[in-house]
Short mmCIF file of C-alpha atoms and ligand atoms in Angstrom, two decimals:
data_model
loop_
_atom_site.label_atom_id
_atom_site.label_comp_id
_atom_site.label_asym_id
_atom_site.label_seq_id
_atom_site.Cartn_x
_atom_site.Cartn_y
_atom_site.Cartn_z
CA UNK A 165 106.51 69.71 95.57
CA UNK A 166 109.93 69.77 93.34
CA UNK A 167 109.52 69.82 89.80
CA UNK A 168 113.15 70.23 88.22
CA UNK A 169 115.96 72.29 88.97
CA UNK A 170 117.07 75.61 88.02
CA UNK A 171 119.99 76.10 87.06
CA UNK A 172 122.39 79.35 87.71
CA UNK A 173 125.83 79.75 85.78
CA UNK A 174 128.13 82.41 87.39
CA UNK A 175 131.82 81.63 85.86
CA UNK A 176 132.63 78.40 85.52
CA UNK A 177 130.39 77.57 88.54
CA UNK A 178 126.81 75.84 87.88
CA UNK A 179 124.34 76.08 91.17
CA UNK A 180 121.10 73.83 91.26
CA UNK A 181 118.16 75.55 93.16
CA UNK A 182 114.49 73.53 93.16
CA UNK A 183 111.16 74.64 91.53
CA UNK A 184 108.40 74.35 93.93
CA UNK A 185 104.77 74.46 92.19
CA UNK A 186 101.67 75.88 93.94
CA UNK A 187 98.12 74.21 93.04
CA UNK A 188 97.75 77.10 90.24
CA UNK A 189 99.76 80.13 89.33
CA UNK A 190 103.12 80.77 88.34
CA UNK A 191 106.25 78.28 89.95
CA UNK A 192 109.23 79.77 91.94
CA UNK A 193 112.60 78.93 91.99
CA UNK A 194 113.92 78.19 95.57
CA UNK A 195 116.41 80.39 96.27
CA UNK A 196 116.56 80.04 99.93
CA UNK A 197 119.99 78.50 99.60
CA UNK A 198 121.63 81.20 97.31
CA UNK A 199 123.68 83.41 99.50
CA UNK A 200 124.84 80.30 101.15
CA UNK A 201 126.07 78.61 98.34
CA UNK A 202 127.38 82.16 96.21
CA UNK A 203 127.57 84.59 98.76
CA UNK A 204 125.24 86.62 95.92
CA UNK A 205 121.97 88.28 96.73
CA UNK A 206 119.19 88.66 94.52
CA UNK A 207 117.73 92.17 93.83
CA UNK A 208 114.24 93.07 93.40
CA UNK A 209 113.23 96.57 94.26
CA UNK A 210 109.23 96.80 94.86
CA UNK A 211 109.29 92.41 94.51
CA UNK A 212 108.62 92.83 91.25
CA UNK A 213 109.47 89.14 90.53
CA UNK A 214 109.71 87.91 94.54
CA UNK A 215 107.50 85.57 96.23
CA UNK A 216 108.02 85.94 100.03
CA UNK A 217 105.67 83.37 101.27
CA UNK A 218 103.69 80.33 100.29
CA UNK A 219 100.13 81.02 100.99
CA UNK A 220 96.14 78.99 100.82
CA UNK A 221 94.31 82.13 101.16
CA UNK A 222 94.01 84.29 98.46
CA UNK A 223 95.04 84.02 94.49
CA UNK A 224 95.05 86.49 91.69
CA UNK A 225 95.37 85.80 87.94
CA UNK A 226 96.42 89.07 86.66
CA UNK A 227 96.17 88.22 82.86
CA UNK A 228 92.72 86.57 83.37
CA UNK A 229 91.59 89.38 85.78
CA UNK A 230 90.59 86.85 88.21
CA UNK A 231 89.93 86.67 92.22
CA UNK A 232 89.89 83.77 94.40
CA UNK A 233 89.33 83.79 98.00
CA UNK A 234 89.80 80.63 99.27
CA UNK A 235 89.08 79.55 95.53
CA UNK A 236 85.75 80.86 95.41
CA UNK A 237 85.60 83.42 92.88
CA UNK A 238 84.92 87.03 93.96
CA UNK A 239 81.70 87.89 91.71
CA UNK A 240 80.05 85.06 93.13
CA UNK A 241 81.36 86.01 97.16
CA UNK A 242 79.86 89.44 96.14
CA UNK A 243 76.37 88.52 95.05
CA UNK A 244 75.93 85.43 96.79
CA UNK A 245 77.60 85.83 99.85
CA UNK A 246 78.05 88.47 102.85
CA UNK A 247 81.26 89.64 104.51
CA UNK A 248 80.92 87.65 107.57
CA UNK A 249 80.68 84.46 105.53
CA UNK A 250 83.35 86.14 103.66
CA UNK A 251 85.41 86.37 107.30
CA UNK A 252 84.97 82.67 107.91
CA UNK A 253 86.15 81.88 104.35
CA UNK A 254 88.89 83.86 104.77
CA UNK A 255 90.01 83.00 108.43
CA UNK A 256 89.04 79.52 108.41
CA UNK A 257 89.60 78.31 104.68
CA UNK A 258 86.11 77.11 103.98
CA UNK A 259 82.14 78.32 103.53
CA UNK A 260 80.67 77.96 107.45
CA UNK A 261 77.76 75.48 108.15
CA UNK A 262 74.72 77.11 109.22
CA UNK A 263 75.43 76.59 113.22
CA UNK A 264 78.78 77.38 112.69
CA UNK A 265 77.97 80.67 110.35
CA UNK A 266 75.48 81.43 113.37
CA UNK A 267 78.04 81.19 115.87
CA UNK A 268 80.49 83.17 114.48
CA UNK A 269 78.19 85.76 113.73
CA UNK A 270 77.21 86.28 117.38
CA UNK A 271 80.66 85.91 118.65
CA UNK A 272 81.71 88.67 116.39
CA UNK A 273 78.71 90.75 116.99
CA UNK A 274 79.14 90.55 120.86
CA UNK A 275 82.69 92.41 120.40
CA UNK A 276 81.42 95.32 118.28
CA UNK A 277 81.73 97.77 121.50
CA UNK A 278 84.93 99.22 122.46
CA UNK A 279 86.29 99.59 126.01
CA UNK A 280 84.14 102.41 127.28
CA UNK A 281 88.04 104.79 128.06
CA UNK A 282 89.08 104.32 124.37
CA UNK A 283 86.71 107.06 123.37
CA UNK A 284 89.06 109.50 125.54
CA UNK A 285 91.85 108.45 122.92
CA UNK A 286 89.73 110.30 120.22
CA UNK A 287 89.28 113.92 122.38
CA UNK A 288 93.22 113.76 121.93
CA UNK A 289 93.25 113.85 118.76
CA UNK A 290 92.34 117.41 116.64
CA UNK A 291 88.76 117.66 115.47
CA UNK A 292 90.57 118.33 111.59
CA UNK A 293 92.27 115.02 112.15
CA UNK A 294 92.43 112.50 109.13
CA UNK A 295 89.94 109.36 110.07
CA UNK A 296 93.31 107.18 109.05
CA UNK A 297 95.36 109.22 111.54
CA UNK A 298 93.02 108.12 113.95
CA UNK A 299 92.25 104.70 113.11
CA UNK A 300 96.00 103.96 112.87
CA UNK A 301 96.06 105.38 116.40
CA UNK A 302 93.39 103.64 117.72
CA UNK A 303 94.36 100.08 116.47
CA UNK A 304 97.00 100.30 117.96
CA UNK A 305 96.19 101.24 121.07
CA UNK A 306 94.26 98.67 120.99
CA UNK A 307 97.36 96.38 122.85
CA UNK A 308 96.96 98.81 125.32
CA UNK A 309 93.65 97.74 126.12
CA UNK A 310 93.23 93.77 125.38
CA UNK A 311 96.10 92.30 127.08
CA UNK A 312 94.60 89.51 127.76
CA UNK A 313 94.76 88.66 123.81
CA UNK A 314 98.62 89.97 123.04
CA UNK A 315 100.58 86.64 124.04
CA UNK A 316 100.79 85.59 119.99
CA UNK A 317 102.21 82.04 121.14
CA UNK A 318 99.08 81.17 121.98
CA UNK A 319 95.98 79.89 120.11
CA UNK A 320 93.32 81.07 121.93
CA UNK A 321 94.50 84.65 122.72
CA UNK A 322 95.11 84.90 118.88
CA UNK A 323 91.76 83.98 117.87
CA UNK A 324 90.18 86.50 120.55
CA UNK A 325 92.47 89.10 119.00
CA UNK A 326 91.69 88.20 115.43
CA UNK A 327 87.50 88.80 116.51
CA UNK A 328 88.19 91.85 118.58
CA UNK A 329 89.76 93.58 115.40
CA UNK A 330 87.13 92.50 112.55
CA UNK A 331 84.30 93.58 115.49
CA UNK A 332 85.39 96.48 116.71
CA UNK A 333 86.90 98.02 113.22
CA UNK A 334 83.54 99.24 112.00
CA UNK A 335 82.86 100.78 115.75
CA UNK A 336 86.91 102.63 115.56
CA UNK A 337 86.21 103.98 111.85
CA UNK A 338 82.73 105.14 112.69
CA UNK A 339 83.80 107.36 115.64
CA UNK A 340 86.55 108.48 113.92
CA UNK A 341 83.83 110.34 111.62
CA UNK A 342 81.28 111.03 114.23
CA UNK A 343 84.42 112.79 116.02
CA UNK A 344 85.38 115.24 112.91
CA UNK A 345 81.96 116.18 112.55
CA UNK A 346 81.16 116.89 116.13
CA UNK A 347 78.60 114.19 116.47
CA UNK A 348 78.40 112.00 119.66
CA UNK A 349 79.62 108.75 119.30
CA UNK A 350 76.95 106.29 117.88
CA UNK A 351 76.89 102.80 119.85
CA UNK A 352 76.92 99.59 117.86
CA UNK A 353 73.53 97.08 117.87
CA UNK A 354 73.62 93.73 117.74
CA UNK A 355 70.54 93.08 116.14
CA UNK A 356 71.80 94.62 112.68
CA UNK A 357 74.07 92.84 110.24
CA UNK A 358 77.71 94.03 110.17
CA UNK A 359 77.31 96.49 107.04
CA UNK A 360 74.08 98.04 108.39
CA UNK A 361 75.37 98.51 111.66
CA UNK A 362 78.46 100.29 110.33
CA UNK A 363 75.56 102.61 108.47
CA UNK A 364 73.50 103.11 112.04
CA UNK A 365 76.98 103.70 113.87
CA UNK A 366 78.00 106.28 110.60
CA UNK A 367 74.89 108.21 110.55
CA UNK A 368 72.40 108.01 113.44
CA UNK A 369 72.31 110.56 115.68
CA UNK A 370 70.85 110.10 119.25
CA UNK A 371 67.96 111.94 117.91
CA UNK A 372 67.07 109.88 114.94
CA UNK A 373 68.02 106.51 113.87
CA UNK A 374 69.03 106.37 110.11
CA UNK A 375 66.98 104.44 108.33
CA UNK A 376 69.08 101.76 106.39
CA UNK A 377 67.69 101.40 102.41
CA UNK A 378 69.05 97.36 101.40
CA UNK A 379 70.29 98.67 98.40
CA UNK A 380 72.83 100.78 100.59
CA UNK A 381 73.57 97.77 103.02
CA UNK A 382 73.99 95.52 100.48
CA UNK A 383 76.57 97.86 98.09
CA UNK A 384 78.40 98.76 101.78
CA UNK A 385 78.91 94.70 102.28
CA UNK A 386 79.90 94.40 98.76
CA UNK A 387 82.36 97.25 99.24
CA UNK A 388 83.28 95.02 102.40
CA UNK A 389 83.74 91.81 100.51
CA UNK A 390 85.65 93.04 97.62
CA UNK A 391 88.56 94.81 99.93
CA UNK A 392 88.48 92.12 102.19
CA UNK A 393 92.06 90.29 100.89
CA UNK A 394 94.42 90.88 97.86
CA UNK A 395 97.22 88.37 98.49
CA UNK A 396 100.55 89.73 99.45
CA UNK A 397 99.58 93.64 98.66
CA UNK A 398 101.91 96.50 100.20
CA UNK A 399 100.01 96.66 103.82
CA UNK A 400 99.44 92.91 103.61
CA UNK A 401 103.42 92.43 103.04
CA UNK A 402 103.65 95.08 105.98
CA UNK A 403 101.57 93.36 108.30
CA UNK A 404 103.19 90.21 107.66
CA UNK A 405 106.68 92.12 108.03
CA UNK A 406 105.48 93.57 111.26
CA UNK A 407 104.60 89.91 112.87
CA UNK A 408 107.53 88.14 111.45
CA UNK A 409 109.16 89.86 114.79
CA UNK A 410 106.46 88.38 116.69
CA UNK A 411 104.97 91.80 117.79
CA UNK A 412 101.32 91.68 119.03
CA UNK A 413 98.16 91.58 116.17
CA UNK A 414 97.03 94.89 117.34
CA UNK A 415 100.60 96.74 116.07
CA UNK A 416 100.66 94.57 113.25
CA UNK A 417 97.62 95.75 112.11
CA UNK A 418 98.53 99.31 112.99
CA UNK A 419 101.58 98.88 110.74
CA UNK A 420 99.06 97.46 108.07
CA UNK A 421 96.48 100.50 108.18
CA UNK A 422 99.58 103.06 108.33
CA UNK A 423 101.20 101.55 104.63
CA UNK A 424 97.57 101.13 103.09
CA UNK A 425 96.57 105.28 103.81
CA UNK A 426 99.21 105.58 101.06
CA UNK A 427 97.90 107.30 97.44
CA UNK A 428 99.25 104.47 95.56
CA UNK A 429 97.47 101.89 97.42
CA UNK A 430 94.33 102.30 99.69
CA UNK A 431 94.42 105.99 99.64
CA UNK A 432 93.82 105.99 95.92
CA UNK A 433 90.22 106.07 96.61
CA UNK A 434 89.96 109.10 97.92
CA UNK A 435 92.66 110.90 95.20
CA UNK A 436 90.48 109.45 92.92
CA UNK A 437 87.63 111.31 93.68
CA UNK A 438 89.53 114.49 94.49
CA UNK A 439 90.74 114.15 91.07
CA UNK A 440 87.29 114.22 89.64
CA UNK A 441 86.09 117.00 91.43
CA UNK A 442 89.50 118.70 90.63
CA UNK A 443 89.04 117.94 86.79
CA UNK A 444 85.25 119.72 87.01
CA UNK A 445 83.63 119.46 83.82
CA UNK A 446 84.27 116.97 80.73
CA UNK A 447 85.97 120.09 78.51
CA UNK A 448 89.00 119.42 81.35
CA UNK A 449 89.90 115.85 81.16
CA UNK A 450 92.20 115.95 77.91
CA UNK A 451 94.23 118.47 79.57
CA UNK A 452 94.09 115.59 82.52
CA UNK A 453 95.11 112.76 79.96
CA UNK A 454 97.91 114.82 78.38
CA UNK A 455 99.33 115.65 82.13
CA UNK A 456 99.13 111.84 82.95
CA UNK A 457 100.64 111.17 79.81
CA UNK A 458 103.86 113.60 80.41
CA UNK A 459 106.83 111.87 81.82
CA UNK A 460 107.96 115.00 83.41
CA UNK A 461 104.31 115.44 85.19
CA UNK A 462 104.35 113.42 88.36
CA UNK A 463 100.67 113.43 87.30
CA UNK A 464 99.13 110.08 87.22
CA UNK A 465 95.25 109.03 86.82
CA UNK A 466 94.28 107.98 90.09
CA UNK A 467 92.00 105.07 90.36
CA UNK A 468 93.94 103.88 86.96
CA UNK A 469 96.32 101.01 86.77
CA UNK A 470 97.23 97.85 88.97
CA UNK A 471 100.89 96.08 89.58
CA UNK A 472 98.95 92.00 89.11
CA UNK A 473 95.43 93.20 87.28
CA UNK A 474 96.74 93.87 82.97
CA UNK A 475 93.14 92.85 81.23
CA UNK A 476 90.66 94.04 84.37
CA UNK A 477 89.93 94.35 87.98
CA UNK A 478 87.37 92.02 88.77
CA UNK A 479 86.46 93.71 91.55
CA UNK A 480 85.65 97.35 89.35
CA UNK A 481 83.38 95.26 87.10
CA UNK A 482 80.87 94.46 90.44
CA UNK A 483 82.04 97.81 91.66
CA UNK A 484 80.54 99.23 88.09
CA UNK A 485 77.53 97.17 88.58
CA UNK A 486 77.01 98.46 92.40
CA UNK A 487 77.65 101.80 91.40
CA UNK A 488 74.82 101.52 88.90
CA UNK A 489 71.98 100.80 91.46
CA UNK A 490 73.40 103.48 94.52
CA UNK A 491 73.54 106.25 92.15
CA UNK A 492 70.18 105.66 90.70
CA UNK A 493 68.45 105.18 94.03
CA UNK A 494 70.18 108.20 95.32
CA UNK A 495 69.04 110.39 92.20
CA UNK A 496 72.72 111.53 91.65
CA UNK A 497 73.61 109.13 88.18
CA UNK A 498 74.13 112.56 86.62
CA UNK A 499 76.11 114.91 88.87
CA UNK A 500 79.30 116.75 86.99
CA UNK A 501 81.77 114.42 88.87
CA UNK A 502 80.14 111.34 87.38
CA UNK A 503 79.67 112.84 84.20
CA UNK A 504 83.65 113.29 84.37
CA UNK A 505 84.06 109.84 85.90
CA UNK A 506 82.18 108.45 82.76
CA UNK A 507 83.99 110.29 80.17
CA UNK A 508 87.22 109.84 81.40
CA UNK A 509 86.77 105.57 81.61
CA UNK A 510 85.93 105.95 78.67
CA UNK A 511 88.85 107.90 77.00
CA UNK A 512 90.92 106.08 78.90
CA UNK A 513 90.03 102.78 77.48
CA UNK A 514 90.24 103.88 73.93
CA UNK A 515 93.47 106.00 74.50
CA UNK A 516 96.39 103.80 73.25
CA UNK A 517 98.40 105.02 75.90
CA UNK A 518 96.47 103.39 78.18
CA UNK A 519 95.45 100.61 76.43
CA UNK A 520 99.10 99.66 75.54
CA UNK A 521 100.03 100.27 79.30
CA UNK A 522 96.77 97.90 80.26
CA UNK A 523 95.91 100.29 82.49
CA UNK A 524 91.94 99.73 83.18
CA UNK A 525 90.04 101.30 85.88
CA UNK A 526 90.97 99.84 89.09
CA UNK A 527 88.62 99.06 92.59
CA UNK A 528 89.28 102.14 93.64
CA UNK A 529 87.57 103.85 90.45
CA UNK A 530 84.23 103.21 91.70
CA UNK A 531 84.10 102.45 95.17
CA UNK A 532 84.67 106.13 96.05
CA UNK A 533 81.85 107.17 93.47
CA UNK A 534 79.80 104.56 95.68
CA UNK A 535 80.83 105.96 99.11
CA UNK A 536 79.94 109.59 97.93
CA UNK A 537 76.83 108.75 97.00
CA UNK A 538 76.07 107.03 100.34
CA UNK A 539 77.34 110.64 101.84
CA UNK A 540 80.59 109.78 103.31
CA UNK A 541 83.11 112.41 103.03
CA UNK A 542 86.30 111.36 100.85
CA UNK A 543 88.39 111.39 104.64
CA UNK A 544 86.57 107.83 105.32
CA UNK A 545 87.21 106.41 102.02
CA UNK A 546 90.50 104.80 103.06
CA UNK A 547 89.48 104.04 106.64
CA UNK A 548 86.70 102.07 105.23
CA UNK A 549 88.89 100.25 103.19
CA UNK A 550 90.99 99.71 106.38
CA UNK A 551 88.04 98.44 108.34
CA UNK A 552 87.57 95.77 104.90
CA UNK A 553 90.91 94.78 104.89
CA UNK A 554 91.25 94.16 108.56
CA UNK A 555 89.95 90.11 108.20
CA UNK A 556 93.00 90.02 105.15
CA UNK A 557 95.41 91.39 107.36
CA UNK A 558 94.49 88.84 110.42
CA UNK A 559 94.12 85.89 108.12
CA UNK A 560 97.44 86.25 106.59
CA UNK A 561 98.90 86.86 109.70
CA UNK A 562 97.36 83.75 111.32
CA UNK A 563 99.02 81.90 108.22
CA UNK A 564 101.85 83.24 108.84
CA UNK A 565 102.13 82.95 112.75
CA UNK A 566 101.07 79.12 112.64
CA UNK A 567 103.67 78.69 109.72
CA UNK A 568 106.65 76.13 110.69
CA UNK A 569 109.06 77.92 108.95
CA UNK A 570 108.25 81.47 110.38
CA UNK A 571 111.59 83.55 110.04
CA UNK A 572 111.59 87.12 111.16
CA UNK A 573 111.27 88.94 107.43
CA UNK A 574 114.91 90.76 107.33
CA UNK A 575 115.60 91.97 103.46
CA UNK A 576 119.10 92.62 102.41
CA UNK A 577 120.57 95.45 99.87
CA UNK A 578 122.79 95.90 97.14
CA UNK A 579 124.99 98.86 99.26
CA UNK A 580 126.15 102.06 96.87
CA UNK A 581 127.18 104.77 99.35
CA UNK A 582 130.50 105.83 100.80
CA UNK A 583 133.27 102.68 101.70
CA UNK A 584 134.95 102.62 104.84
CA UNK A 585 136.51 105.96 106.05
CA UNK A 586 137.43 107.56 109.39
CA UNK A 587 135.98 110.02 110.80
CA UNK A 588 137.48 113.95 110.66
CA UNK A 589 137.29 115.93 113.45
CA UNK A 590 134.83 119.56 112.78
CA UNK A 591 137.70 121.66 112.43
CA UNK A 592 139.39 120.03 109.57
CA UNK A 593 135.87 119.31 107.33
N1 CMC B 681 98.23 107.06 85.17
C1 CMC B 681 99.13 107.25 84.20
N2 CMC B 681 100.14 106.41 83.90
C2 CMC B 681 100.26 105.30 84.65
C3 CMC B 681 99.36 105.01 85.69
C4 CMC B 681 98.31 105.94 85.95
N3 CMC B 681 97.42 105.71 86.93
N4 CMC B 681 99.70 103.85 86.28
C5 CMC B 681 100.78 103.41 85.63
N5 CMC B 681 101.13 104.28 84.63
C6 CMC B 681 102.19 104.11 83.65
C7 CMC B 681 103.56 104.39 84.25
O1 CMC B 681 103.94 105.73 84.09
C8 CMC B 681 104.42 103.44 83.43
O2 CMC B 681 104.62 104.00 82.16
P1 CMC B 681 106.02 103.74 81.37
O3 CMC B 681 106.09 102.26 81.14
O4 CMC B 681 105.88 104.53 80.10
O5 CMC B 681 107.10 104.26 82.26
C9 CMC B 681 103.54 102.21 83.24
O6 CMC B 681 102.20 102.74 83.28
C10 CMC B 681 103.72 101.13 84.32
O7 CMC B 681 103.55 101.75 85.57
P2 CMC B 681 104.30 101.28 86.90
O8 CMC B 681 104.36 102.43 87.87
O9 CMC B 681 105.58 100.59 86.57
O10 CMC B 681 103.28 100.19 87.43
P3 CMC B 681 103.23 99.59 88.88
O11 CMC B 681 102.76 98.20 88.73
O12 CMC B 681 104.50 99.80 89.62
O13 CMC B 681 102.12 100.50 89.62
C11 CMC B 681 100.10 101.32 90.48
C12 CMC B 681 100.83 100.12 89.85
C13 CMC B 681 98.71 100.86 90.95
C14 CMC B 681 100.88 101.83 91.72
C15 CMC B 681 99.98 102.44 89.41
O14 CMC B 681 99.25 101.98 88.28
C16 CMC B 681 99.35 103.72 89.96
O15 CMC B 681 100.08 104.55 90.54
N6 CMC B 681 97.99 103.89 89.81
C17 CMC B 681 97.31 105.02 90.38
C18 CMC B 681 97.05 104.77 91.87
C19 CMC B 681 95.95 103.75 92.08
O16 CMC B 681 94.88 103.82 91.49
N7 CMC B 681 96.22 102.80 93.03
C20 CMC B 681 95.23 101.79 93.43
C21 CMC B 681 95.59 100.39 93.04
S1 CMC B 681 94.26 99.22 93.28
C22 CMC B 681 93.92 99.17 94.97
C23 CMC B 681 95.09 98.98 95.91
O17 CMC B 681 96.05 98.25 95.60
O18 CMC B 681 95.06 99.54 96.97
#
């Protein structure tokens, strides 16, 4: 929809370009047509101020510190709903029926197994391996495997695709742990739901079944629900990036799970615990604050901070509240890396460095306080995250895929190094 024009002076020269208005959220100004009609680019390191797609799926009011899948806020997905409803949602763009809830439940749950050879790909890797060096791996690998659901022109073979992924994610994270602790792989069953048959596949052992507490369940499908999309997000971006070339779902997914292991983004989890332990005891974090403070420390508090969030995360606040109950039922609400945890959200609230930065505690604050406490090693923080953010990745990629005005993504640059000049032969440099 065109509101009014913008309106661009460069010299004596005045170009028009159209507003178009989404249902909420800031406009954007058109500039499809600008190199055409200037031969200017724009520049926007780290799309600061870019939008590179119009999307239905996900929105985020930063300033409000609010979460909409679908429109549905995400305090209400997260006590209310469960991640597979939360998959429909997200794939589909509304809440299932009961039959049709039912029906996507089994369809996912009879893909949880992976080809029976894939578990060779893991004795390749080393046993010290990194889960998301595996998972990465794996995924895509995964095209290697499911040919029958690569061909992206067509419907069908991308739906099959989009189910094999959010099935067999939890089953390709799970075995990535089993394999660094030595463990046999732990086969998926279909009569648990998907978070408590991640659980069974994470810590059964063919000699005992782990007995799943519903506290545990229900904070590991919250954990689920709250990564499951975030809009146009680094891997998102990357995954979208990746499939704007048409390359198969599987390697577009790949490309997603390598950005997100970064520190700044998914991996921030687990730095954010490493940083606790690292900090030790309360009478350390000042010396913490004043590093993250320093502009010549590369220091910064991980866990802290968020490009769209600048009054809260929504998603720490049910994160806080989850937190709450899985430390208390596993008797660890006062362990020294909590105690730090505490102490620290709270300086960091009152600190006016912080607070004139907006930098609040982010997602990542507490889910890896969560995941500790459930006994997962900080290595499976980010693949878990992955295996979350897998039903994002496909649904924005469906969008994108069944999008009219697909154009492979191809940024340009503002160029700085050397003009033209010829080349000198070795023995005259
Ligand atoms: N600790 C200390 N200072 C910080 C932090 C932090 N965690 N985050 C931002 N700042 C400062 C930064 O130095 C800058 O200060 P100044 O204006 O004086 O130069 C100001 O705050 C703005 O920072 P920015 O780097 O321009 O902000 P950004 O929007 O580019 O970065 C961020 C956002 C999330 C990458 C960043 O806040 C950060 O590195 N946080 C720590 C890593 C983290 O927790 N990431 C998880 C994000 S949520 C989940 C996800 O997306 O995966």
């Amino acid at each position: 929809m065109t509101k009014q024009k913008a309106k661009l002076t460069i010299g004596d020269k005045v170009f028009e370009f159209p507003i178009l208005d989404g249902t909420v959220g800031p406009s954007v100004i058109d500039i499809r047509s600008l190199y055409a009609q200037t031969g200017l680019f724009t520049y926007d390191p780290g799309f600061t101020s870019t939008a590179a797609c119009d999307s239905s799926i996900t929105y985020i009011d930063g300033d409000k510190g609010e979460l909409l899948y679908r429109g549905y806020p995400i305090d209400q997905l997260a006590d209310d709903s469960h991640f597979l409803e939360v998959c429909f949602l997200l794939l589909y763009g509304n809440l299932p029926n009961a039959s049709e809830l039912e029906e996507f439940e089994t369809r996912v749950t009879r893909h949880t197994m992976m080809h029976e050879q894939m578990h060779q790909l893991y004795h390749g890797f080393r046993r010290d391996a990194h889960p998301m060096a595996i998972v990465c791996g794996v995924v895509g690998a995964m095209a290697a495997f499911y040919h029958d659901s690569t061909d992206i022109s067509d419907p069908e073979q991308r739906e099959i695709a989009s189910i094999r992924m959010i099935a067999k994610m939890p089953t390709i994270a799970a075995n990535a742990y089993k394999y660094s602790i030595g463990q046999p792989f732990v086969y998926p069953r279909n009569d648990l739901n998907y978070a408590e048959n991640f659980l069974h596949m994470c810590f059964s052992v063919p000699t005992e079944d782990y007995k799943i507490d519903p506290i545990l369940s229900k904070a590991m499908d919250r954990i689920f629900t709250l990564h499951a999309d975030h809009e146009q997000n680094a891997s998102t971006s990357t995954v979208r990036l990746a499939g704007s070339s048409d390359a198969n779902p599987f390697a577009c997914i790949a490309a997603g799970v390598a950005c997100l292991w970064g520190p700044a983004h998914g991996g921030a989890n687990e730095a954010a615990l490493n940083m606790l332990r690292e900090i030790g005891t309360v009478d350390n974090i000042p010396e913490y604050v004043a590093r993250a403070k320093d502009k010549n420390d590369p220091f910064r508090l991980m866990g802290f901070g968020h490009r769209v969030y600048k009054s809260y995360d929504p998603r720490a606040k049910v994160m806080q509240e989850s937190a709450k109950e899985v430390l208390e039922l596993m008797g660890v609400s006062n362990n020294p890396t909590l105690q730090v945890a505490r102490e620290l959200e709270k300086i960091a609230l009152e600190d006016p460095y912080f607070v004139e930065r907006k930098l609040y505690p982010n997602v990542d604050f507490y889910s890896g306080i969560i995941l500790n406490a459930i006994g997962f090693p900080t290595s499976m923080f980010t693949a878990i995250f992955a295996l979350s953010r897998t039903v994002g990745w496909i649904a924005q990629w469906k969008e994108m895929i069944g999008d009219k005005q697909k154009k492979i993504g191809r940024p340009r640059q503002l160029y700085d190094g050397s003009t033209y000049r010829d080349y000198v032969a070795i023995d005259k440099r």
